[in-house]
Short mmCIF file of C-alpha atoms in Angstrom, two decimals:
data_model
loop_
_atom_site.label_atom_id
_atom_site.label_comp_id
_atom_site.label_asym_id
_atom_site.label_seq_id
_atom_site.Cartn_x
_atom_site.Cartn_y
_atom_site.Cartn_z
CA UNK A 1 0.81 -48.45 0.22
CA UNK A 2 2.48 -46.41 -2.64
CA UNK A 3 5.34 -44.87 -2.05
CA UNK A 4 5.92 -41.63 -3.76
CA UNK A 5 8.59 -39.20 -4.74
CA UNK A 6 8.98 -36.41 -7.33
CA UNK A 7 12.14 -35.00 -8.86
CA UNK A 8 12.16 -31.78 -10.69
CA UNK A 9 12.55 -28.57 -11.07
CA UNK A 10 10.93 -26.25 -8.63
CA UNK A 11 11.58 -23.08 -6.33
CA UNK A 12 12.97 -23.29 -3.06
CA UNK A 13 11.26 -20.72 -0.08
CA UNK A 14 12.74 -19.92 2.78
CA UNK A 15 11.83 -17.57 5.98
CA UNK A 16 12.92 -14.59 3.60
CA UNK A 17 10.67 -15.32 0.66
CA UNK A 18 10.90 -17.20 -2.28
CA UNK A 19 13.80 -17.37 -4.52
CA UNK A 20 15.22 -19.41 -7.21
CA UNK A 21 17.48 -21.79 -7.76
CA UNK A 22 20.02 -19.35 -8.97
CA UNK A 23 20.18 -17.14 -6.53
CA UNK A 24 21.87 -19.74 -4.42
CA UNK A 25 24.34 -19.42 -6.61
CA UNK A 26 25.23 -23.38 -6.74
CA UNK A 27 26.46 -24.39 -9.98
CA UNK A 28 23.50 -26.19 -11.73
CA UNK A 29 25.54 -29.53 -12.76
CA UNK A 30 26.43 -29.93 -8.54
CA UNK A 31 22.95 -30.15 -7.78
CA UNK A 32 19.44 -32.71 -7.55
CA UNK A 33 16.07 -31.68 -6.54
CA UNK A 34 14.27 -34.08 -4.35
CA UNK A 35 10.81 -33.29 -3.56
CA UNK A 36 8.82 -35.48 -1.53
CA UNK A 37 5.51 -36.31 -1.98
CA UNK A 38 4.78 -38.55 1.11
CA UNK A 39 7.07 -39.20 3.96
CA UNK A 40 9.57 -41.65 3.89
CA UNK A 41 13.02 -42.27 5.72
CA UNK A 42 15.93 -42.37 3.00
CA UNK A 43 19.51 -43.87 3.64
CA UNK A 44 22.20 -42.29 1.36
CA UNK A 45 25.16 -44.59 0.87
CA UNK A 46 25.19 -47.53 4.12
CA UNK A 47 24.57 -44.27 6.08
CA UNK A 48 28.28 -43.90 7.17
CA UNK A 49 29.19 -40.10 7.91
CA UNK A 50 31.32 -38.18 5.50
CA UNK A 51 33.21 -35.32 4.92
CA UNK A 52 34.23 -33.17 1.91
CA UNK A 53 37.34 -31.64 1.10
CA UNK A 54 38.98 -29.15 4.15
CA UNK A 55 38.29 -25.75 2.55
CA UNK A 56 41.22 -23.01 4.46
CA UNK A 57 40.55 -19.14 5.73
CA UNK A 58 43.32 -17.06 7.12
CA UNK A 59 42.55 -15.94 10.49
CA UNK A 60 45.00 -14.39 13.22
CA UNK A 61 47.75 -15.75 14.81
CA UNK A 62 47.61 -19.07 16.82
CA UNK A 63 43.81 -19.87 16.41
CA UNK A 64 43.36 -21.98 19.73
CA UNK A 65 39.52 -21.95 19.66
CA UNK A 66 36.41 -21.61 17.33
CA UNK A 67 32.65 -20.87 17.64
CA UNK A 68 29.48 -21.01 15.31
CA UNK A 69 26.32 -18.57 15.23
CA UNK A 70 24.46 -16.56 13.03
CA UNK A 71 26.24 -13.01 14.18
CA UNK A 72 24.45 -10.46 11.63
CA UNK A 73 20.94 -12.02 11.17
CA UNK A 74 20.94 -13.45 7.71
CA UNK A 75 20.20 -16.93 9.11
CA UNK A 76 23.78 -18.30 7.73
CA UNK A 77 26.31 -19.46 10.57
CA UNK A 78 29.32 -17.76 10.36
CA UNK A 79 33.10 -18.20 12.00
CA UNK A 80 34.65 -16.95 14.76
CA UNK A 81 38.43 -17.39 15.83
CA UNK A 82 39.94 -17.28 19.18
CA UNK A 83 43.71 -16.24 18.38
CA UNK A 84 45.93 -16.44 21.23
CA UNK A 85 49.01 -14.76 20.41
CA UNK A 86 47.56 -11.73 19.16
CA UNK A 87 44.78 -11.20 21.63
CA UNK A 88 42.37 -10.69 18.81
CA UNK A 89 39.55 -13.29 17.82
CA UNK A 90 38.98 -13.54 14.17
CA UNK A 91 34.70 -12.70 12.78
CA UNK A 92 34.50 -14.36 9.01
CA UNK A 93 30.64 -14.11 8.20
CA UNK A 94 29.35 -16.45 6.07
CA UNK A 95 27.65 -16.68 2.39
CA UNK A 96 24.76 -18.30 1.25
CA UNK A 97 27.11 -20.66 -1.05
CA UNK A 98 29.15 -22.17 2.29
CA UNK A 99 32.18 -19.69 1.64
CA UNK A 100 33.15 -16.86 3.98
CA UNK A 101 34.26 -13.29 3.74
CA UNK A 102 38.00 -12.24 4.51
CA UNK A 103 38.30 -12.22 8.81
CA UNK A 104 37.73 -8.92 10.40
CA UNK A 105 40.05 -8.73 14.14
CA UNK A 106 38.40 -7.66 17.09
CA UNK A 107 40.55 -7.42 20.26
CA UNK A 108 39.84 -8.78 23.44
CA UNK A 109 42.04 -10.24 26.42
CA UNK A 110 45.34 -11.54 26.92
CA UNK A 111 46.19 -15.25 25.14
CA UNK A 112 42.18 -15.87 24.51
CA UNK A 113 41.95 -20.11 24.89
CA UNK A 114 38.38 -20.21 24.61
CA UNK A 115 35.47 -18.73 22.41
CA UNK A 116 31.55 -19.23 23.18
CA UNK A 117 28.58 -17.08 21.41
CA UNK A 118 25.32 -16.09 22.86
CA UNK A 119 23.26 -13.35 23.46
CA UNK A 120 24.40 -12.36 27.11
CA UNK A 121 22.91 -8.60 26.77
CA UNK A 122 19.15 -9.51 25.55
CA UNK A 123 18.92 -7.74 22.86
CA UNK A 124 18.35 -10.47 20.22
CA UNK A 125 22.57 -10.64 18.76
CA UNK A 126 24.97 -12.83 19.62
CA UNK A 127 27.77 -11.65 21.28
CA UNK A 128 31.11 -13.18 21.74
CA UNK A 129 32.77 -14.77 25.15
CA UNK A 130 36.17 -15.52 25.36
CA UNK A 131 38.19 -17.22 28.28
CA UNK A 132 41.96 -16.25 28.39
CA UNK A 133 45.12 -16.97 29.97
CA UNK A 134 46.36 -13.89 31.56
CA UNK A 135 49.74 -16.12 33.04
CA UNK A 136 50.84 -13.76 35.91
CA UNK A 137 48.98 -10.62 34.38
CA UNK A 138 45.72 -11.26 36.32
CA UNK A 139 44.23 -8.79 33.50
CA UNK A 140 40.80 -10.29 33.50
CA UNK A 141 40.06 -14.09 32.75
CA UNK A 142 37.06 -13.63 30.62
CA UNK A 143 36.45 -10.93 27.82
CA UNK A 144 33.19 -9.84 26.85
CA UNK A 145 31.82 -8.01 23.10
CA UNK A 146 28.44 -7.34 22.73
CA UNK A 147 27.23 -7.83 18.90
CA UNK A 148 25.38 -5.08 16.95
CA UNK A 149 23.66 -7.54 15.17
CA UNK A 150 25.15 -6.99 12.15
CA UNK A 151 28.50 -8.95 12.77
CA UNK A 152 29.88 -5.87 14.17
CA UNK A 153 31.23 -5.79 17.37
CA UNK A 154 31.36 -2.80 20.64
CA UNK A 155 34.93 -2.89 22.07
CA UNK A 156 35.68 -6.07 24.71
CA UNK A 157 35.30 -5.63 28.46
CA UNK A 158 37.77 -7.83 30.50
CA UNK A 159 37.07 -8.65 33.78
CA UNK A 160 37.49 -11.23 37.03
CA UNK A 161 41.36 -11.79 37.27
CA UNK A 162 42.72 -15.20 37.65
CA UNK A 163 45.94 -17.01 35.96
CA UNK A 164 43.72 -18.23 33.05
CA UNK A 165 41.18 -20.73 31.79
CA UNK A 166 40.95 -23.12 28.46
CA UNK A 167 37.34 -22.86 28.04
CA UNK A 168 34.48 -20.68 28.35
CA UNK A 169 30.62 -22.07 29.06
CA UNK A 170 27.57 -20.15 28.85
CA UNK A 171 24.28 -21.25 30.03
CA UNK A 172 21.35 -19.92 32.85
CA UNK A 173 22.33 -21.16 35.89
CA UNK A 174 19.68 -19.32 38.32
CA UNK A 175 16.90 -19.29 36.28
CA UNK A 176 16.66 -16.09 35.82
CA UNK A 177 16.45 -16.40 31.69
CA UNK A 178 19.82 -14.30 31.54
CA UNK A 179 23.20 -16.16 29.98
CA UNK A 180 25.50 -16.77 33.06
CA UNK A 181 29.60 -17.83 32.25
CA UNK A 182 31.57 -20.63 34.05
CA UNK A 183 35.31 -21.01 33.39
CA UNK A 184 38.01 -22.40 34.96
CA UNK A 185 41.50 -21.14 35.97
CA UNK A 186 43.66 -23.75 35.58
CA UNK A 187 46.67 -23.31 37.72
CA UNK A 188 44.60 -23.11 41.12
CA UNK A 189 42.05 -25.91 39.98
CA UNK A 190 38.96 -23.58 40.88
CA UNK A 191 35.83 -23.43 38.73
CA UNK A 192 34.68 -19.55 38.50
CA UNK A 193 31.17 -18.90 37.94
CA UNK A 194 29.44 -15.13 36.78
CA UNK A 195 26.38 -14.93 36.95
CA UNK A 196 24.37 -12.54 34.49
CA UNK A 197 22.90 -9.54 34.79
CA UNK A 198 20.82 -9.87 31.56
CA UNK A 199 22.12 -5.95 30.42
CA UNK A 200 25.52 -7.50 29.47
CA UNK A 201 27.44 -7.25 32.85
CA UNK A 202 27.97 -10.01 35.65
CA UNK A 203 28.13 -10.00 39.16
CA UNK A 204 31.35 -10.95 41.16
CA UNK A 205 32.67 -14.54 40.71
CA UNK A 206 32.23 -17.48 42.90
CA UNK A 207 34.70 -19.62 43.81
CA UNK A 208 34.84 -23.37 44.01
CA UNK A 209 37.75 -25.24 44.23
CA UNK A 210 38.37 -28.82 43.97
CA UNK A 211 40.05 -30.91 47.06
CA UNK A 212 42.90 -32.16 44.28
CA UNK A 213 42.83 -28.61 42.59
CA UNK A 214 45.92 -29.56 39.89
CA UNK A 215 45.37 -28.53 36.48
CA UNK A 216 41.83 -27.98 36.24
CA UNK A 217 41.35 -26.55 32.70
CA UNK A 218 37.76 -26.51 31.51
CA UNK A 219 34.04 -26.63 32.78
CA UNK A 220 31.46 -27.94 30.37
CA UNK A 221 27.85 -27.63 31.39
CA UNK A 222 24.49 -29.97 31.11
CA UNK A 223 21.80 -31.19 33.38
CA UNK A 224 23.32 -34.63 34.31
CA UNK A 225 20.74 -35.75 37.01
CA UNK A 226 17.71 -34.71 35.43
CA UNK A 227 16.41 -31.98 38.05
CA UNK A 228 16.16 -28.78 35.41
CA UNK A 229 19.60 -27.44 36.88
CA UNK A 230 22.83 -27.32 34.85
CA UNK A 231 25.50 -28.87 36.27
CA UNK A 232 29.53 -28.54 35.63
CA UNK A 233 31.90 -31.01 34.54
CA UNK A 234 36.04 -30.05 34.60
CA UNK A 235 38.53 -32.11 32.51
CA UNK A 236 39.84 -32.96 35.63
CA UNK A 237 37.79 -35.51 36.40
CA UNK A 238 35.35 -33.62 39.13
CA UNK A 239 31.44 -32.52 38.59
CA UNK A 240 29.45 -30.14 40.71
CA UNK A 241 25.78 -31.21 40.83
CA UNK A 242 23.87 -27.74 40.27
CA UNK A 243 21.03 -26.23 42.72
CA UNK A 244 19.58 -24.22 40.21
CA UNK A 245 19.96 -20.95 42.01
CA UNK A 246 24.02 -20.50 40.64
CA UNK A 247 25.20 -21.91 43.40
CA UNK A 248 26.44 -26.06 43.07
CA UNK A 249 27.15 -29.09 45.07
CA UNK A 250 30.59 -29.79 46.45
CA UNK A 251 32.53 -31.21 43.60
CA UNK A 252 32.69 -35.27 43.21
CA UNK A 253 34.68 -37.43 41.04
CA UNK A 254 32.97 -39.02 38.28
CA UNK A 255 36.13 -41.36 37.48
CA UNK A 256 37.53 -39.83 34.53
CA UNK A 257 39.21 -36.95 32.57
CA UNK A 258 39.78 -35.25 29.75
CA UNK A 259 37.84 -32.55 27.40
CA UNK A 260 34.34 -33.14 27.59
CA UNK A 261 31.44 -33.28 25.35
CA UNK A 262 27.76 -33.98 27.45
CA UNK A 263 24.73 -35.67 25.22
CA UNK A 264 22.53 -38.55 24.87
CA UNK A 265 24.17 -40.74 23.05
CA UNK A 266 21.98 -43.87 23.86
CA UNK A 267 18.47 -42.32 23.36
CA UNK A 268 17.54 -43.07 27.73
CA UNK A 269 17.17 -39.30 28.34
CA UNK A 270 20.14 -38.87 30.12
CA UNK A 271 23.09 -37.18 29.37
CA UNK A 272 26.17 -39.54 28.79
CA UNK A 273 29.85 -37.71 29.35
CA UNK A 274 32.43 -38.25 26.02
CA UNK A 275 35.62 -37.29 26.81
CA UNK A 276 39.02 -37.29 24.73
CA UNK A 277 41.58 -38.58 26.77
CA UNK A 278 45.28 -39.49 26.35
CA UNK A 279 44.41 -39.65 22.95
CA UNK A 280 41.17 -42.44 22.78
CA UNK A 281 37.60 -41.86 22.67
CA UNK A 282 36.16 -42.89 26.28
CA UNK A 283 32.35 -42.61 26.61
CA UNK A 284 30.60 -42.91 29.73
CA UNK A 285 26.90 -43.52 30.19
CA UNK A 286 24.77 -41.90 32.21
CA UNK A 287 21.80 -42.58 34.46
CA UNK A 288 20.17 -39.53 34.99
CA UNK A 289 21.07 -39.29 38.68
CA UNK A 290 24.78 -37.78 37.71
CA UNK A 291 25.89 -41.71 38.77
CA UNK A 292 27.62 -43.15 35.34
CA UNK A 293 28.55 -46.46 34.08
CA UNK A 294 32.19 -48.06 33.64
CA UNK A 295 33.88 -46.41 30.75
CA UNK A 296 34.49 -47.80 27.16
CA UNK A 297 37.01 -46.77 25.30
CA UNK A 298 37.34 -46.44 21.38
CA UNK A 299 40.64 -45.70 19.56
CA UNK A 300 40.81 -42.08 18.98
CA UNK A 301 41.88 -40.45 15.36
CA UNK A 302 45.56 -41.72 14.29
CA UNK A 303 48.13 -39.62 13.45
CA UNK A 304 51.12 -40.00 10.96
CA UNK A 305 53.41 -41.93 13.65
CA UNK A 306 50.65 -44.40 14.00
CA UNK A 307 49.16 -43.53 17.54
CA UNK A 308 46.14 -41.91 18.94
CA UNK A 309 45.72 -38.38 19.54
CA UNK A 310 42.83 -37.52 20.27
CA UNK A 311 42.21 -34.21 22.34
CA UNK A 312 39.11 -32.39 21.63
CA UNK A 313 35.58 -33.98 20.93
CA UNK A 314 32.30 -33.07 19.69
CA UNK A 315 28.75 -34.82 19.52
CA UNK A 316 26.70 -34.13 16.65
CA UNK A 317 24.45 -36.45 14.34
CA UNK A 318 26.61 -36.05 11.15
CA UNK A 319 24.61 -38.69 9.24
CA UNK A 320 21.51 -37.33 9.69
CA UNK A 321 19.75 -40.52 11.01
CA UNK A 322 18.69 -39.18 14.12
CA UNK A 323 21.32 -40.84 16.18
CA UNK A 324 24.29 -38.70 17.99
CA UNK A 325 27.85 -39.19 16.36
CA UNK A 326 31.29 -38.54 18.25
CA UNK A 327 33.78 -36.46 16.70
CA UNK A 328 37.23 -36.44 17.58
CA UNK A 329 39.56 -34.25 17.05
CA UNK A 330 43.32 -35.20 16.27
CA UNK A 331 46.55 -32.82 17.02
CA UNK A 332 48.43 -34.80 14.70
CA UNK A 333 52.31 -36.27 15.77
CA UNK A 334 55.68 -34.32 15.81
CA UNK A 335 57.24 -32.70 13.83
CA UNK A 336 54.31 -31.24 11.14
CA UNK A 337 51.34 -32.41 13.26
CA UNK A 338 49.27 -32.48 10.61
CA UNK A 339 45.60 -32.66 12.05
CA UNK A 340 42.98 -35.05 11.78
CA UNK A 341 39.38 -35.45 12.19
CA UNK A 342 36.90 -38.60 12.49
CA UNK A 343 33.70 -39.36 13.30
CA UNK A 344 32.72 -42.67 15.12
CA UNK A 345 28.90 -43.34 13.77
CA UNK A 346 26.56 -44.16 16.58
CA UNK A 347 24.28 -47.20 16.80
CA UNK A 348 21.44 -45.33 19.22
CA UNK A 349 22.59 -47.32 22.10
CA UNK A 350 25.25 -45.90 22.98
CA UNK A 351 28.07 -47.93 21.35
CA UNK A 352 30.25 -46.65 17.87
CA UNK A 353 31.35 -47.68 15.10
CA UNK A 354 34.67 -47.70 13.28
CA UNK A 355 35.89 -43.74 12.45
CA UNK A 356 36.48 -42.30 9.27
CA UNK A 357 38.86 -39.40 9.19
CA UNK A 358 39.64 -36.25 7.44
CA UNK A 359 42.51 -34.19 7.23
CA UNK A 360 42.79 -30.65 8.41
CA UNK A 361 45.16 -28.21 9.19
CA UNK A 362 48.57 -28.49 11.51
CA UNK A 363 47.76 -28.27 15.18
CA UNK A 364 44.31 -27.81 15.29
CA UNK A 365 42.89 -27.08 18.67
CA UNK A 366 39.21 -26.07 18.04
CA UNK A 367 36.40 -27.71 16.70
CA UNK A 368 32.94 -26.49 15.84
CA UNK A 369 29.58 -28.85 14.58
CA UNK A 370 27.37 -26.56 12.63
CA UNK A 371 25.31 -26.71 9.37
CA UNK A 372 26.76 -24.07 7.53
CA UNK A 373 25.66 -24.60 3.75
CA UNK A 374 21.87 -25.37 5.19
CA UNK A 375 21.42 -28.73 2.96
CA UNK A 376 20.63 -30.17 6.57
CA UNK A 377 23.63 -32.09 7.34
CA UNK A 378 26.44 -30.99 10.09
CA UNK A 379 29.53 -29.41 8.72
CA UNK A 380 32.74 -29.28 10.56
CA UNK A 381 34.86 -25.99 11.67
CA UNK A 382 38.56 -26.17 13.00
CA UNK A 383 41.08 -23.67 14.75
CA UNK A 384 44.23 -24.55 13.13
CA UNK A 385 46.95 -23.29 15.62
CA UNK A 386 50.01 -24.14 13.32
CA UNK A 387 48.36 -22.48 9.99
CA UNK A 388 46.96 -19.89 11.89
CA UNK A 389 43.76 -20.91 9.80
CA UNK A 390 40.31 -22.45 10.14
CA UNK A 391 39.55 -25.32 7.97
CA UNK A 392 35.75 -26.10 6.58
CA UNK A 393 34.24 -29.54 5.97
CA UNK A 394 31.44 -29.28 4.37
CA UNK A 395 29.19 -32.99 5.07
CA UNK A 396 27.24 -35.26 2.68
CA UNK A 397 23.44 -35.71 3.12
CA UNK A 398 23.83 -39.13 4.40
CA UNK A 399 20.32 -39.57 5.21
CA UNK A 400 17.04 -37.93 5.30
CA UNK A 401 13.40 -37.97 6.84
CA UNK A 402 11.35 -36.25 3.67
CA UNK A 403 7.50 -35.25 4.40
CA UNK A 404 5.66 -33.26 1.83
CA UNK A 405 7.01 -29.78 2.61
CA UNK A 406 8.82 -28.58 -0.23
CA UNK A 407 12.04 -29.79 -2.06
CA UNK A 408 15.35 -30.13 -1.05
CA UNK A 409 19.00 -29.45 -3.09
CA UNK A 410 21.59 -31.99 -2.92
CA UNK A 411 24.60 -31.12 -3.68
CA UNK A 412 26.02 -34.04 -5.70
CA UNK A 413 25.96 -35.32 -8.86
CA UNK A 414 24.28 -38.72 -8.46
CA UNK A 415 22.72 -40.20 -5.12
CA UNK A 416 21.57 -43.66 -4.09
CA UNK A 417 19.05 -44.25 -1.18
CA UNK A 418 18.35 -47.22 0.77
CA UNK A 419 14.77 -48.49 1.97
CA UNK A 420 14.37 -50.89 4.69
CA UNK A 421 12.73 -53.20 2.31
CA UNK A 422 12.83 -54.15 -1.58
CA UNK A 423 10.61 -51.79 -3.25
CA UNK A 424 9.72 -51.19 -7.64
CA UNK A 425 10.47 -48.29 -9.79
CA UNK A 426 6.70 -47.71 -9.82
CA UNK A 427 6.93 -46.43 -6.39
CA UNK A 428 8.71 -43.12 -7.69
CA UNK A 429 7.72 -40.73 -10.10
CA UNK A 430 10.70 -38.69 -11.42
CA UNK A 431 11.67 -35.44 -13.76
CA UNK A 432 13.20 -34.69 -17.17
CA UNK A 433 16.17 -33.70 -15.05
CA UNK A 434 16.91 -36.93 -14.09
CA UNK A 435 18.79 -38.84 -16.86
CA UNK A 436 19.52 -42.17 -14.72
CA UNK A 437 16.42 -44.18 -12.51
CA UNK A 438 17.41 -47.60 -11.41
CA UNK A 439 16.14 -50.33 -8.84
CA UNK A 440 14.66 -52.22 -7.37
CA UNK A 441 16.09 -54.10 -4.48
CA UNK A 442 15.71 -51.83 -1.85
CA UNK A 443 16.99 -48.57 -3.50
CA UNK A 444 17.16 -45.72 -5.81
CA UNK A 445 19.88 -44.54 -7.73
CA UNK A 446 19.71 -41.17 -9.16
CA UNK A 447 22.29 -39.39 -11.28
CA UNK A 448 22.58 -36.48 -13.83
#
């Protein structure tokens, strides 16, 4: 069959009409139109993830966490900063062209450690979660600010005292379609849970605590046995199988530690557990009974003294090919701890590849997956604790499923695809535009 592909110049729609080209406000010479006219699987590159240039924002004082959403309805994601030694967290919304406005400082609790987003009132606008560590204040562990929708934000509301908590989760726990928080205060080991009201307010916390309850720091959340129930994982090493009515399991040990990240990363269905820990990648498989295989371990992101220090991960497909990627985040070494990140590309059954990494800022502590320029490949987000900044990454189309539904921009000046087999320039068809067409042998290299 003949393959087909056209390359011009068209108009771009999207959900709020049709616009042009130039309204995107991309500089032409940055940018190729692909539009497909059958569908076809396209490898940029050997498909290994990549990263741009960090891009810096001020934001407050000790940024220890940081959070992605679309905060005033004009479908772009923008930033949000937890600052911890200014109690404030740090809003930057975000333009069409991947760049952000100055931050605007909203208060909230004392030392916030953690920031989540969703809409915990109902009203259609994200609003913004924090998780803080009050010390010996016992001012409120969690601080809540219900959105306006237009990235404005009503004052916080602090509430449930404890000693403080490194993360903040959000998810419905009873089933009652309202946004419930989990959180865990780290001195006592115990995992707090609040469950929603729907309206914006939560009911007393539950307790549970842990039979080893030493420095239990964070609670992630996912349904690891497959019944419809979100259950919690700590960094401590424990998971409470959920009953789906808010209330869980006694906790268990699942055999490891460390800050968590919960996702299919083998394609089975089940959620596998990624954790970083003393500084290495260790993944865990799951079998959809919250039992796990034997850990593997990969080397974590390398810092300027030459070890690993890996301490915060995400899962995301940065590559675009439909298989989950693991990104680590790296602290960097005494005395400038300058910050790395890397991805580890995925294989689809559940082993990695060798990382690639990118700098950042000093100290980061926060990391956020999102796709914030909307050219359909993740972009990266970091709290930089020793800039008191976040860094941007903005990622490279690496690969891409086309079907005939329109065009798409890629921001680069020349691109080559990959086939799975050798294929002829008659396969394509291609615009004025295009000043460069070569093959065959399997693929396509386009260029301005």
């Amino acid at each position: 069959m003949r393959r087909r592909f056209g390359f011009g110049r068209k108009r771009c729609s999207s959900s709020s009409g049709t616009f042009s080209r130039n309204r995107l406000a991309f500089p032409r010479p940055r940018r190729l139109l692909l539009e497909p006219l059958e569908e076809r699987t396209l490898l940029n590159g050997d498909g290994i993830p990549a990263f741009g240039d960090q891009v810096t924002y001020d934001v407050g004082n000790y940024p220890f966490s940081v959070a992605l959403g679309d905060l005033n309805g004009d479908d772009v994601l923008d930033i949000v900063a937890a600052n911890q030694s200014d109690q404030t967290v740090s809003v930057l919304l975000g333009n069409l062209n991947a760049t952000y406005t100055s931050q605007t400082a909203f208060e909230v609790g004392f030392h916030p450690m953690a920031v989540a987003l969703g809409d915990v009132d109902g009203d259609g606008a994200l609003d913004i979660v924090t998780a803080n560590n009050t010390e010996f204040t016992w001012t409120g562990i969690v601080s809540v600010l219900l959105g306006n929708g237009d990235g404005t934000f009503a004052s916080h509301v602090t509430f449930g005292g404890g000693q403080g908590s490194y993360s903040v989760g959000l998810g419905d726990l009873n089933g009652d379609g309202a946004l419930d928080i989990v959180t865990a205060e780290y001195d006592s080991g115990a995992v707090f849970v609040f469950l929603g009201n729907g309206d914006g307010t939560f009911a007393e916390r539950e307790s549970y605590r842990y039979p080893n309850p030493f420095w239990a720091r964070a609670a992630f959340l996912g349904d690891l046995n497959g019944d419809g129930a979100l259950d919690i994982v700590t960094d401590c090493g424990h998971m409470m199988l959920g009953n789906g009515d808010g209330t869980f399991a006694n906790p268990r040990s699942y055999g490891g530690s460390g800050y968590a990240a919960l996702d299919d990363v083998d394609g089975d269905g089940a959620l596998d557990i990624v954790t970083a820990s003393s500084g290495n990648v260790i993944v865990r498989l799951g079998h959809g009974d919250g039992m796990f295989d034997d850990p593997v371990g990969y080397d974590g992101p390398v810092g300027y003294d030459g070890s690993s220090n890996a301490h915060r991960v995400r899962v995301g497909d940065v590559n675009s090919d439909e298989v989950p990627d693991i990104v680590p985040l790296g602290r960097g070494a005494f005395p400038e701890y300058h910050g790395t990140i890397s991805v580890l590309p995925g294989n689809g059954d559940g082993t990695f590849g060798e990382y690639e990494s990118y700098d950042v800022g000093r100290f980061p502590y926060g990391l956020a997956l999102g796709d914030v320029n909307g050219n359909g490949a993740l972009d990266a987000v970091t709290a930089n604790s020793y800039d008191d900044t976040v860094s941007v990454l903005l990622g490279t189309v690496e690969s891409l499923t086309h079907r005939p539904a329109g065009p798409t921009i890629l921001p680069v000046d020349a691109i080559r695809f990959h086939f799975p087999a050798d294929m002829d320039t008659a396969s394509f068809s291609v615009g004025d535009d295009i000043v460069s067409f070569t093959g065959p042998a399997g693929s396509l290299i386009l260029q301005r």
